[in-house]
Coordinates of C-alpha atoms in Angstrom, one line a residue:
M1 CA 81.6 175.5 150.1
T2 CA 84.9 174.0 148.2
L3 CA 85.3 170.6 146.9
P4 CA 87.5 169.1 150.1
D5 CA 85.0 170.7 152.1
L6 CA 81.6 168.8 150.1
D7 CA 84.2 165.2 150.0
A8 CA 83.6 165.7 154.1
L9 CA 80.2 166.4 153.8
R10 CA 79.1 163.1 151.9
R11 CA 81.6 160.9 154.2
A12 CA 79.7 162.6 157.0
A13 CA 76.2 161.8 155.7
K14 CA 77.0 158.3 154.1
P15 CA 75.6 156.8 157.7
G16 CA 72.2 158.5 157.8
L17 CA 71.8 157.8 153.6
V18 CA 72.0 153.7 154.4
A19 CA 70.0 154.3 157.9
L20 CA 66.9 156.5 155.7
P21 CA 66.2 153.8 152.9
A22 CA 67.1 151.1 155.0
L23 CA 64.1 152.5 157.6
G24 CA 61.7 153.6 154.5
L25 CA 62.0 149.8 153.4
A26 CA 61.0 148.4 156.7
A27 CA 58.2 151.3 157.3
G28 CA 56.8 150.4 153.7
L29 CA 56.7 147.1 153.6
G30 CA 54.4 147.3 157.4
L31 CA 52.2 149.4 156.1
W32 CA 52.1 147.0 152.4
W33 CA 51.2 144.5 154.5
G34 CA 49.0 146.5 156.2
G35 CA 46.7 147.3 153.0
Q36 CA 48.0 150.2 152.4
A37 CA 49.9 149.8 150.0
G38 CA 49.5 154.1 148.2
A39 CA 50.9 155.5 151.8
A40 CA 53.3 152.7 151.5
S41 CA 54.8 153.4 147.6
A42 CA 54.6 157.4 149.3
V43 CA 57.1 156.0 152.1
W44 CA 58.9 154.3 149.7
M45 CA 59.4 157.3 147.5
L46 CA 59.9 159.6 150.5
A47 CA 62.8 157.4 151.5
T48 CA 64.1 157.3 148.0
L49 CA 64.6 161.0 147.3
P50 CA 67.6 162.0 150.1
V51 CA 69.6 159.8 148.3
L52 CA 68.9 160.0 144.6
G53 CA 69.7 163.8 145.7
A54 CA 72.6 163.2 147.3
L55 CA 74.0 161.3 144.3
V56 CA 73.1 164.1 141.9
V57 CA 75.8 166.4 143.9
E58 CA 78.2 163.6 143.9
I59 CA 77.4 163.6 139.8
V60 CA 78.1 167.3 139.4
T61 CA 80.9 167.1 141.5
T62 CA 82.7 164.9 139.6
L63 CA 81.4 166.6 136.4
R64 CA 82.9 169.7 137.6
R65 CA 86.2 168.1 137.5
G66 CA 86.2 167.2 134.2
E67 CA 85.4 163.3 135.5
T68 CA 81.9 161.0 134.3
G69 CA 81.3 158.0 136.6
L70 CA 78.9 155.2 136.5
D71 CA 77.1 156.7 139.1
I72 CA 74.7 158.3 136.7
V73 CA 73.3 154.9 135.6
A74 CA 71.9 154.9 139.3
A75 CA 70.4 158.2 138.8
V76 CA 68.8 157.3 136.0
S77 CA 67.8 153.9 137.2
M78 CA 66.2 155.6 140.8
T79 CA 64.6 158.3 138.2
A80 CA 62.9 156.1 136.4
A81 CA 61.6 153.8 139.1
L82 CA 60.0 156.3 140.2
V83 CA 58.8 158.1 136.8
F84 CA 57.2 155.3 136.8
G85 CA 55.7 154.0 139.7
E86 CA 58.1 151.2 140.9
T87 CA 58.6 153.0 143.9
L88 CA 59.8 149.8 146.0
A89 CA 62.5 148.7 143.4
A90 CA 63.6 152.8 143.9
A91 CA 63.7 152.4 147.6
V92 CA 65.2 148.7 146.8
V93 CA 67.9 150.8 144.6
A94 CA 68.5 153.7 146.7
L95 CA 69.3 151.3 150.1
M96 CA 72.0 148.8 147.8
Y97 CA 73.5 151.7 146.3
A98 CA 74.1 153.4 149.5
G99 CA 74.9 150.3 151.6
G100 CA 77.9 149.5 148.6
Q101 CA 78.9 153.1 149.2
H102 CA 79.7 151.6 153.0
L103 CA 81.0 148.5 152.0
E104 CA 83.4 149.8 149.0
D105 CA 84.8 152.7 151.7
F106 CA 84.7 149.3 154.1
A107 CA 86.2 147.5 151.5
S108 CA 89.0 150.1 150.4
H109 CA 89.5 151.0 154.8
R110 CA 90.7 147.3 154.9
A111 CA 91.9 147.2 151.8
R112 CA 95.1 150.4 153.1
R113 CA 95.0 148.6 156.2
E114 CA 99.0 148.2 156.2
M115 CA 99.8 151.7 154.2
T116 CA 97.4 153.3 156.9
D117 CA 99.2 151.7 159.8
L118 CA 102.4 153.4 158.6
L119 CA 100.6 156.6 158.7
S120 CA 99.0 156.2 161.7
R121 CA 102.0 155.3 163.6
V122 CA 104.0 158.9 163.0
P123 CA 105.6 160.4 166.3
R124 CA 104.8 163.7 167.5
T125 CA 107.4 164.3 170.4
A126 CA 110.6 162.6 171.8
L127 CA 112.3 162.4 174.7
R128 CA 115.9 164.5 174.2
H129 CA 118.6 164.6 176.4
R130 CA 119.3 168.6 178.0
D131 CA 121.2 169.5 181.1
G132 CA 121.7 165.8 183.1
G133 CA 117.8 166.1 182.6
L134 CA 115.6 165.1 179.7
E135 CA 112.9 166.9 178.3
E136 CA 110.2 166.3 175.8
V137 CA 110.1 168.3 172.3
P138 CA 108.6 168.2 169.1
L139 CA 110.2 166.2 165.9
D140 CA 110.9 169.9 164.8
A141 CA 112.9 170.3 166.8
I142 CA 115.6 167.7 167.0
A143 CA 119.0 168.1 165.5
P144 CA 122.1 165.9 163.8
G145 CA 123.6 165.4 167.5
D146 CA 120.9 165.2 170.0
R147 CA 120.8 162.0 172.1
L148 CA 117.1 161.0 172.5
M149 CA 115.9 158.5 174.6
I150 CA 113.4 155.5 173.3
R151 CA 111.2 153.7 176.1
Q152 CA 110.0 150.3 175.4
G153 CA 107.3 150.5 172.8
D154 CA 108.2 154.2 171.7
I155 CA 108.8 154.8 168.0
A156 CA 112.7 156.2 167.0
P157 CA 111.2 159.4 165.6
V158 CA 114.5 160.2 163.4
D159 CA 117.5 158.2 162.0
G160 CA 120.3 157.3 164.4
S161 CA 122.6 155.2 166.4
V162 CA 122.5 153.1 169.0
A163 CA 124.3 155.8 171.5
G164 CA 124.8 152.7 173.9
G165 CA 123.9 149.6 175.4
L166 CA 122.1 147.5 173.0
A167 CA 118.2 147.9 171.7
L168 CA 115.8 145.0 170.7
L169 CA 114.0 146.8 167.2
D170 CA 110.9 145.4 165.6
E171 CA 110.7 147.0 162.0
S172 CA 108.1 144.5 161.0
A173 CA 106.4 147.9 159.9
L174 CA 109.0 148.8 157.5
T175 CA 110.4 145.4 156.5
G176 CA 108.1 143.2 157.0
E177 CA 110.3 141.5 158.7
S178 CA 108.1 139.8 161.6
L179 CA 111.4 139.1 164.2
P180 CA 112.7 142.0 166.5
V181 CA 117.0 142.5 165.6
R182 CA 119.3 144.0 167.6
R183 CA 121.8 147.0 167.3
G184 CA 124.5 147.2 169.3
S185 CA 126.2 150.2 170.2
G186 CA 127.3 152.6 167.2
E187 CA 124.5 150.8 164.6
A188 CA 122.2 152.6 162.9
V189 CA 118.2 152.8 163.8
M190 CA 115.8 153.5 161.1
S191 CA 113.4 156.2 161.8
G192 CA 109.8 154.0 162.0
S193 CA 111.4 151.1 163.9
T194 CA 109.7 150.6 167.3
N195 CA 111.7 149.9 170.6
A196 CA 110.4 146.0 171.7
G197 CA 113.1 146.2 174.8
G198 CA 114.3 148.2 177.4
A199 CA 114.7 151.7 177.3
F200 CA 118.2 152.9 175.1
D201 CA 119.4 156.6 173.9
L202 CA 119.5 156.8 170.4
M203 CA 122.4 160.0 168.9
A204 CA 120.0 161.3 165.8
T205 CA 121.9 161.8 163.0
R206 CA 119.5 162.6 160.4
R207 CA 116.5 166.0 161.3
A208 CA 113.1 164.8 161.5
A209 CA 112.1 165.5 157.9
E210 CA 115.2 164.3 156.3
S211 CA 114.8 160.7 158.2
T212 CA 113.7 157.4 156.4
Y213 CA 110.2 157.1 158.0
A214 CA 109.2 160.9 157.2
G215 CA 110.0 160.1 153.2
I216 CA 108.0 156.3 153.9
V217 CA 105.1 158.3 154.9
R218 CA 105.0 161.2 152.2
L219 CA 105.7 158.6 149.4
V220 CA 102.4 156.7 151.4
E221 CA 100.7 159.8 150.9
Q222 CA 101.3 159.8 147.9
A223 CA 100.2 156.2 146.6
Q224 CA 97.2 156.7 148.4
A225 CA 96.1 159.5 146.3
S226 CA 96.7 158.2 142.9
R227 CA 94.5 156.2 140.9
A228 CA 95.7 153.6 138.2
P229 CA 95.6 153.8 134.3
M230 CA 92.8 150.8 134.6
A231 CA 90.9 153.0 137.6
R232 CA 91.1 155.5 134.6
M233 CA 89.6 152.9 132.2
A234 CA 86.3 153.0 134.0
D235 CA 85.9 156.9 133.5
R236 CA 86.4 156.3 130.0
Y237 CA 83.9 154.0 129.2
A238 CA 81.6 155.5 131.6
M239 CA 79.4 156.8 129.0
G240 CA 79.7 154.0 126.2
F241 CA 78.6 151.6 129.9
L242 CA 75.5 154.3 130.2
A243 CA 74.6 154.2 126.5
L244 CA 74.8 150.6 126.2
T245 CA 72.5 150.8 128.9
L246 CA 69.6 152.9 127.7
T247 CA 70.1 151.2 124.1
I248 CA 69.2 147.8 125.8
A249 CA 66.2 149.5 128.3
G250 CA 64.8 151.6 124.8
V251 CA 65.2 148.3 122.6
A252 CA 62.9 146.3 125.5
W253 CA 60.0 149.0 125.9
S254 CA 59.9 150.4 122.2
V255 CA 59.5 146.0 121.3
T256 CA 57.4 145.3 124.2
G257 CA 56.1 148.7 125.3
D258 CA 56.4 148.2 128.7
P259 CA 58.3 150.3 130.5
I260 CA 58.7 147.9 133.6
R261 CA 61.0 146.0 131.2
A262 CA 63.1 149.0 130.5
V263 CA 63.0 150.2 134.5
A264 CA 64.4 146.5 135.1
V265 CA 67.3 146.8 132.7
L266 CA 68.4 149.7 134.8
V267 CA 68.7 148.3 137.7
V268 CA 70.3 145.4 136.9
A269 CA 72.8 147.5 135.5
T270 CA 72.9 149.9 139.4
P271 CA 76.3 150.3 140.0
C272 CA 78.9 149.0 137.7
P273 CA 81.5 146.7 139.1
L274 CA 83.6 148.3 137.1
I275 CA 83.9 151.2 139.6
L276 CA 84.1 149.2 142.8
A277 CA 86.5 145.8 141.6
V278 CA 89.1 147.8 140.1
P279 CA 90.4 150.3 142.9
V280 CA 89.5 148.3 146.0
A281 CA 91.6 145.3 144.2
L282 CA 95.0 147.9 143.1
V283 CA 94.6 149.3 146.6
A284 CA 95.0 145.6 148.2
G285 CA 98.1 145.4 146.1
L286 CA 99.1 148.0 147.7
S287 CA 98.7 147.4 150.1
R288 CA 100.1 144.3 150.3
A289 CA 103.4 145.1 149.3
A290 CA 103.8 147.7 151.4
H291 CA 103.4 144.7 153.7
Q292 CA 106.0 142.7 152.9
G293 CA 107.9 145.9 152.8
V294 CA 108.0 147.2 149.5
L295 CA 107.0 150.6 148.9
I296 CA 105.1 151.1 145.4
K297 CA 104.1 155.1 144.6
G298 CA 100.8 154.4 143.6
A299 CA 98.6 152.3 141.9
K300 CA 99.5 153.1 138.4
V301 CA 103.2 152.2 139.5
L302 CA 102.1 148.5 140.6
E303 CA 100.4 148.1 137.0
V304 CA 103.1 148.2 134.9
L305 CA 105.2 146.2 137.9
G306 CA 102.5 143.4 137.2
Q307 CA 103.9 143.6 133.7
V308 CA 108.0 144.1 133.5
R309 CA 109.3 141.8 130.7
G310 CA 112.8 142.8 130.5
I311 CA 115.6 144.4 134.4
V312 CA 118.3 146.4 134.2
I313 CA 120.6 145.6 137.1
D314 CA 123.2 148.1 139.0
K315 CA 126.1 146.0 140.4
T316 CA 127.2 147.9 143.9
G317 CA 125.2 148.0 146.6
T318 CA 122.7 146.1 144.3
L319 CA 123.7 142.8 142.9
T320 CA 126.7 143.1 145.7
D321 CA 126.7 144.7 149.3
G322 CA 128.5 147.6 147.8
R323 CA 131.0 147.2 150.7
P324 CA 134.5 145.6 151.0
G325 CA 134.0 141.7 153.1
L326 CA 137.0 139.7 154.2
V327 CA 137.2 136.6 151.9
A328 CA 140.5 134.9 153.5
I329 CA 143.0 135.2 155.9
E330 CA 146.1 133.7 154.3
R331 CA 149.1 133.1 157.6
H332 CA 152.5 134.0 157.0
D333 CA 153.7 133.1 161.0
T334 CA 152.4 131.1 164.3
L335 CA 150.3 134.0 165.2
A336 CA 146.8 132.8 165.6
E337 CA 144.3 134.0 162.3
D338 CA 141.9 136.2 165.2
E339 CA 145.5 138.0 166.9
I340 CA 146.2 138.9 163.4
L341 CA 142.7 140.0 162.6
R342 CA 142.7 141.9 166.1
L343 CA 145.7 143.7 166.0
A344 CA 145.2 144.7 162.5
A345 CA 141.8 146.0 163.1
S346 CA 142.7 147.8 166.2
L347 CA 145.2 150.2 163.8
E348 CA 142.7 150.2 161.5
Q349 CA 140.0 152.2 163.7
A350 CA 143.4 155.0 163.3
S351 CA 141.7 155.2 159.3
K352 CA 138.8 156.5 157.7
H353 CA 139.8 154.2 154.3
P354 CA 136.4 151.7 153.4
V355 CA 139.0 148.9 153.7
A356 CA 139.9 149.5 156.8
Q357 CA 136.5 149.7 158.4
A358 CA 135.9 146.8 156.6
I359 CA 139.1 145.1 158.6
V360 CA 137.3 146.9 162.0
A361 CA 134.0 145.6 160.6
E362 CA 135.2 141.9 160.4
A363 CA 136.7 141.5 164.0
R364 CA 134.1 143.7 165.5
G365 CA 131.8 140.9 164.5
R366 CA 133.4 138.0 165.5
G367 CA 133.3 139.5 169.3
L368 CA 137.3 140.4 169.3
G369 CA 139.1 143.0 171.5
L370 CA 140.2 145.7 169.6
G371 CA 143.0 148.0 172.0
I372 CA 143.7 151.4 170.8
P373 CA 146.2 152.2 168.1
E374 CA 149.6 154.5 169.0
G375 CA 151.3 156.7 167.2
A376 CA 149.5 155.9 164.3
V377 CA 150.8 157.4 160.6
E378 CA 148.4 156.8 157.5
T379 CA 150.1 157.7 154.2
P380 CA 146.8 157.9 152.2
G381 CA 145.6 155.5 149.4
E382 CA 148.6 153.2 150.7
G383 CA 148.7 152.0 154.2
V384 CA 149.1 152.9 157.8
D385 CA 151.5 151.9 160.4
G386 CA 152.0 152.3 164.2
R387 CA 151.7 150.2 167.5
V388 CA 148.9 148.6 169.1
E389 CA 149.9 147.4 172.7
G390 CA 153.8 147.8 172.6
R391 CA 154.1 145.9 169.4
A392 CA 154.5 147.0 165.6
V393 CA 151.5 147.0 163.5
V394 CA 151.9 148.0 159.8
V395 CA 148.4 147.1 157.7
G396 CA 148.7 148.6 153.7
G397 CA 148.9 147.5 150.2
P398 CA 151.9 144.5 149.8
G399 CA 154.1 147.0 148.3
F400 CA 154.0 149.6 151.3
V401 CA 154.3 146.6 153.8
A402 CA 157.0 145.3 151.8
R403 CA 159.0 148.7 151.8
R404 CA 158.1 149.4 155.4
L405 CA 160.0 145.4 156.1
G406 CA 162.5 146.6 154.1
L407 CA 161.4 143.8 151.4
D408 CA 161.2 143.6 147.6
A409 CA 158.2 144.6 146.9
P410 CA 155.6 141.4 145.4
E411 CA 155.7 140.5 142.0
G412 CA 152.5 139.1 139.9
G413 CA 149.1 141.1 138.7
G414 CA 148.0 141.6 142.3
S415 CA 144.9 141.0 143.4
E416 CA 142.3 139.4 141.2
P417 CA 139.5 141.4 139.9
G418 CA 137.6 142.7 142.0
S419 CA 139.1 142.0 145.0
V420 CA 141.7 143.7 147.2
T421 CA 144.5 142.5 148.6
V422 CA 146.0 143.8 152.4
S423 CA 149.1 142.8 154.1
V424 CA 149.7 142.8 157.7
A425 CA 153.5 142.8 159.6
V426 CA 153.8 142.5 163.1
D427 CA 156.7 143.1 164.8
G428 CA 159.0 143.1 161.7
Q429 CA 157.5 139.7 160.1
L430 CA 154.5 139.8 157.4
A431 CA 152.2 137.5 159.8
A432 CA 149.4 137.4 157.3
T433 CA 147.5 138.5 154.2
L434 CA 143.9 139.7 154.3
T435 CA 141.5 139.5 150.8
L436 CA 138.6 141.5 150.8
A437 CA 135.6 141.5 147.8
D438 CA 132.6 143.0 148.0
A439 CA 130.3 140.0 148.1
L440 CA 127.9 138.6 146.3
R441 CA 124.2 138.7 147.6
A442 CA 123.7 135.5 149.1
G443 CA 120.8 133.6 146.5
T444 CA 121.9 135.8 143.9
G445 CA 121.9 132.8 141.6
D446 CA 118.8 131.7 142.9
F447 CA 116.8 135.6 142.6
L448 CA 117.5 135.4 139.3
A449 CA 116.1 132.7 138.4
A450 CA 113.4 133.1 140.1
L451 CA 112.5 136.2 138.3
R452 CA 112.6 133.8 134.7
R453 CA 109.7 132.3 136.4
L454 CA 108.0 135.5 136.9
G455 CA 107.7 135.7 133.4
V456 CA 110.9 138.0 132.8
E457 CA 112.6 138.0 129.8
R458 CA 115.7 140.1 129.9
I459 CA 118.3 140.6 132.6
V460 CA 121.0 142.6 131.7
L461 CA 123.8 144.1 134.4
A462 CA 124.5 148.0 133.9
T463 CA 127.6 149.1 136.0
G464 CA 129.8 152.0 135.5
D465 CA 132.8 149.3 136.6
R466 CA 135.7 148.2 134.6
R467 CA 134.3 145.3 132.4
V468 CA 137.1 142.9 133.5
V469 CA 135.0 143.2 137.3
A470 CA 131.6 142.8 135.6
E471 CA 132.3 139.6 133.5
A472 CA 134.5 138.2 136.3
V473 CA 130.8 139.1 138.8
T474 CA 128.6 137.8 136.1
E475 CA 130.5 134.3 135.7
G476 CA 127.1 131.8 135.4
L477 CA 124.6 134.0 136.3
G478 CA 123.2 133.4 133.6
F479 CA 123.0 137.5 132.6
D480 CA 121.7 137.9 128.8
A481 CA 124.3 140.6 128.6
V482 CA 126.6 143.0 130.4
R483 CA 127.0 146.6 129.8
A484 CA 130.4 148.0 131.4
E485 CA 131.7 151.4 132.3
L486 CA 129.1 153.3 131.5
S487 CA 128.0 156.2 132.5
P488 CA 125.0 158.0 133.9
D489 CA 123.5 158.7 130.5
Q490 CA 124.6 155.9 128.9
K491 CA 122.7 153.5 131.7
V492 CA 119.7 155.6 130.7
L493 CA 120.1 154.4 126.9
V494 CA 120.9 150.8 128.2
V495 CA 117.3 151.2 130.1
V496 CA 115.8 153.1 126.5
T497 CA 116.9 150.2 124.5
E498 CA 116.0 147.4 126.4
R499 CA 112.4 148.3 125.9
K500 CA 112.1 145.5 122.8
V501 CA 111.5 143.0 125.1
G502 CA 108.2 145.7 126.5
P503 CA 108.3 147.3 129.8
V504 CA 111.7 147.8 131.4
M505 CA 112.4 148.3 135.2
M506 CA 115.9 149.3 136.3
I507 CA 116.9 148.6 139.4
G508 CA 119.9 151.0 141.8
D509 CA 120.9 152.3 144.6
G510 CA 123.2 155.2 144.2
V511 CA 123.2 159.0 143.1
N512 CA 124.4 158.0 139.3
D513 CA 121.8 155.7 139.1
A514 CA 118.5 158.2 139.5
P515 CA 118.7 158.9 136.0
A516 CA 118.5 154.9 134.6
L517 CA 115.7 154.5 137.4
A518 CA 113.7 157.9 136.2
A519 CA 113.5 156.8 132.6
A520 CA 112.7 153.0 133.3
D521 CA 109.1 151.9 133.1
V522 CA 109.4 150.9 136.9
G523 CA 112.1 152.1 139.2
V524 CA 113.6 150.1 142.1
A525 CA 115.9 152.3 144.6
M526 CA 117.4 150.2 147.6
G527 CA 116.0 152.3 149.8
A528 CA 117.4 150.9 153.5
R529 CA 120.6 152.0 152.5
G530 CA 120.5 153.2 149.2
T531 CA 121.3 157.5 148.4
A532 CA 118.3 159.9 148.5
A533 CA 118.2 160.8 145.2
S534 CA 117.6 157.3 143.9
A535 CA 114.9 156.9 146.0
E536 CA 113.3 160.4 145.2
A537 CA 113.7 159.1 140.8
A538 CA 112.5 155.6 141.7
D539 CA 108.8 154.0 141.6
V540 CA 109.2 151.1 144.5
V541 CA 111.8 151.5 147.4
L542 CA 112.9 148.0 149.0
L543 CA 112.4 149.3 152.9
V544 CA 114.9 146.3 153.1
D545 CA 118.3 145.6 152.1
R546 CA 117.5 143.2 150.0
L547 CA 117.2 142.6 146.6
D548 CA 115.2 139.7 146.4
R549 CA 112.3 141.5 148.1
I550 CA 111.1 142.3 144.8
L551 CA 110.0 139.1 143.8
P552 CA 106.9 139.4 145.8
G553 CA 106.5 142.8 144.7
I554 CA 106.4 141.7 140.8
E555 CA 104.0 138.8 142.2
I556 CA 101.7 141.2 144.2
A557 CA 101.3 143.6 141.2
R558 CA 100.2 140.7 139.0
G559 CA 98.1 139.4 141.1
A560 CA 96.1 142.3 142.2
R561 CA 96.1 143.5 138.2
A562 CA 94.9 139.9 137.6
I563 CA 92.6 140.2 140.6
A564 CA 91.4 143.2 139.2
M565 CA 90.6 142.2 136.1
Q566 CA 88.8 138.5 136.5
S567 CA 86.4 141.1 139.1
V568 CA 85.5 143.5 136.0
M569 CA 85.3 140.5 133.7
A570 CA 83.1 138.7 135.6
G571 CA 80.7 141.7 137.0
I572 CA 80.2 143.1 133.7
G573 CA 79.7 139.3 132.6
L574 CA 76.7 138.9 135.2
S575 CA 74.9 142.2 135.2
L576 CA 75.2 142.3 130.9
A577 CA 73.5 138.5 131.9
G578 CA 70.8 139.9 134.2
M579 CA 70.4 143.0 131.7
I580 CA 69.0 140.9 128.7
A581 CA 66.9 138.7 131.0
A582 CA 65.6 141.9 132.4
A583 CA 64.6 143.4 128.9
L584 CA 63.3 139.7 128.5
G585 CA 60.7 140.0 131.1
H586 CA 62.2 137.3 133.1
I587 CA 63.6 140.0 135.8
T588 CA 61.5 142.5 137.7
P589 CA 63.1 145.8 138.7
V590 CA 63.4 144.9 142.1
Q591 CA 64.5 141.8 141.7
G592 CA 67.0 143.0 139.5
A593 CA 68.2 145.6 142.5
L594 CA 68.6 142.4 144.4
L595 CA 70.7 140.4 141.6
Q596 CA 73.2 143.5 141.1
E597 CA 73.8 144.2 144.9
A598 CA 74.6 140.4 145.3
I599 CA 77.2 140.8 142.2
D600 CA 78.7 144.1 144.1
V601 CA 79.1 142.0 147.7
A602 CA 81.0 139.1 145.0
V603 CA 83.2 141.5 143.4
I604 CA 83.9 143.4 146.1
L605 CA 85.1 140.1 148.2
N606 CA 87.1 138.9 145.1
A607 CA 88.9 142.2 144.9
L608 CA 90.0 141.7 148.9
R609 CA 91.5 138.8 147.7
A610 CA 94.4 140.6 146.7
L611 CA 95.0 140.9 150.6
R612 CA 96.5 137.4 150.4
I613 CA 98.6 137.5 147.8
G614 CA 102.2 136.4 147.8
P615 CA 104.0 134.7 147.6
G616 CA 101.2 132.8 146.4
R617 CA 102.1 130.3 143.7
P618 CA 104.0 127.2 144.0
E619 CA 106.0 127.6 142.0
A620 CA 106.7 131.2 142.8
G621 CA 106.7 131.0 146.9
E622 CA 109.2 127.8 145.8
A623 CA 111.5 130.6 143.8
V624 CA 111.3 133.4 147.0
A625 CA 112.2 130.8 149.3
R626 CA 114.7 129.8 148.0
A627 CA 116.5 133.2 147.1
T628 CA 115.6 134.6 150.3
D629 CA 118.1 131.5 152.2
L630 CA 120.6 133.2 153.5
R631 CA 123.3 130.1 152.9
E632 CA 125.8 131.6 149.8
T633 CA 124.4 130.1 146.6
G634 CA 125.2 129.7 142.6
G635 CA 127.6 132.6 142.0
G636 CA 129.4 132.1 145.5
R637 CA 131.4 135.5 146.4
M638 CA 130.9 138.2 143.9
R639 CA 134.6 140.8 143.7
R640 CA 133.4 144.7 143.3

């Protein structure tokens, strides 16, 4: 039988292992009260043996895996209690141990709730349009370009875009946002989103295995299978704790000559909170972070995230939106601002240039009706000219438009660092000058201040952009250092250098950030718009395109680690105190078993507090609230 088969068999047998000692304990107490002490002792022994046998199998299995565990203490205590005739204590220990295992399973299941919910929501099939009808197909059969019907309540099976009409989507399982969002025709839809409105058509842009939700599921499965250094610490100290327990028990027996005191010591030490509190608290932290839209790839990452002291941040697409946005329109004739923008955007539909797409997006965002461009001719890198609704329109760089109008090229240094200037001419007259820039994410100043309040000592900007742009971007934002004009390998060097203050986090979103993300103690990728390479290299993926979401992630990591340590220290302290009291004869074996179970229940319930973390501390919560405010603050607009 393989190890996975043994694991499944043990899980199936757990309810019976709880029922047997419970029934045996009750039956034995009935016999004892009826004056049949010998029969009661025999029943208690029989009730203990199945649990002890299962525990021995568990110990052998873990040893075959090269691991040791504190379950050995439980086996030793039950064996000692049976050998010295303390059958009632042995039955109580058996019941408490089996019940404790069930309690730990319940707590772990409760702690994994948000992560398990993500896995359970994976759709299996989809409705695809084909030959004028609908067919139900498995996800693997969906290809880019397929048109799918998403009914109310359905989960988007693949990444795509709205193929017509309006979609009302519930993205709470992915991002933690409770309010549904609207997506219009052509707008992107993340796989894993739930249709909260009427049915709509989705045009697939990726295969299921390559879509956002499939990647999230893989990351969740990876996180669930991980173990943190703190959790492995329990294994390292298992034999030491066993040696300490046996020493105290041996000294009590040798000094007093009473083996029952040794049994009481062993019983009080069964099992140790070290093996219960740590995994429950850390898994609860992973689950809580997932609920906030922060996917942490395992308990080890959670631990390190809670200890971060330095942060290196990429610029384009991370600190900024990563795409140009319209900042200002300076009119030069009598045409209304919206009319100038409408005509310019109508013509720019003929271009794939990022600046052209930004102008079109701005016009559509204002609800302007765009016309169809006619005779559009694009001069690559300079501009476009053509006709819109019978009017001659030219859109492009100031020099390009000036030449089309037969004017002298404008003098001066051009745009400010990081910004782009676009001229618009209508019917042979200069109509307006548009200024576009890569906008600073809203609340960036408060976000950086919040990081300081969370204990981050150094914040460094690392960008491949020109130094003049980087300095313009960071002016007044309080960065400790600005590193510009960096190649990917130079970003790695920055990350390594910053380790002088402690564990370093790198936040980025592009392919060029992947090496630095992998080199950092904790790499954070902007998963919503970031590249697959950055998400794969990172340790943490932000499922929503908001930089400030890392704040609750850090707070949850620190809180979960603190709760785990608190539970361990309190549990071990109480166990040691109980062992000393038992060695001095103040606690009987039965009382010791009941005391230890109370300790175990207390530390597990305390570990589950990690499910309620963040933003919990008043100052951190206030900082997060300010950083997530949609108002533009401090740094104003950031230029590319």
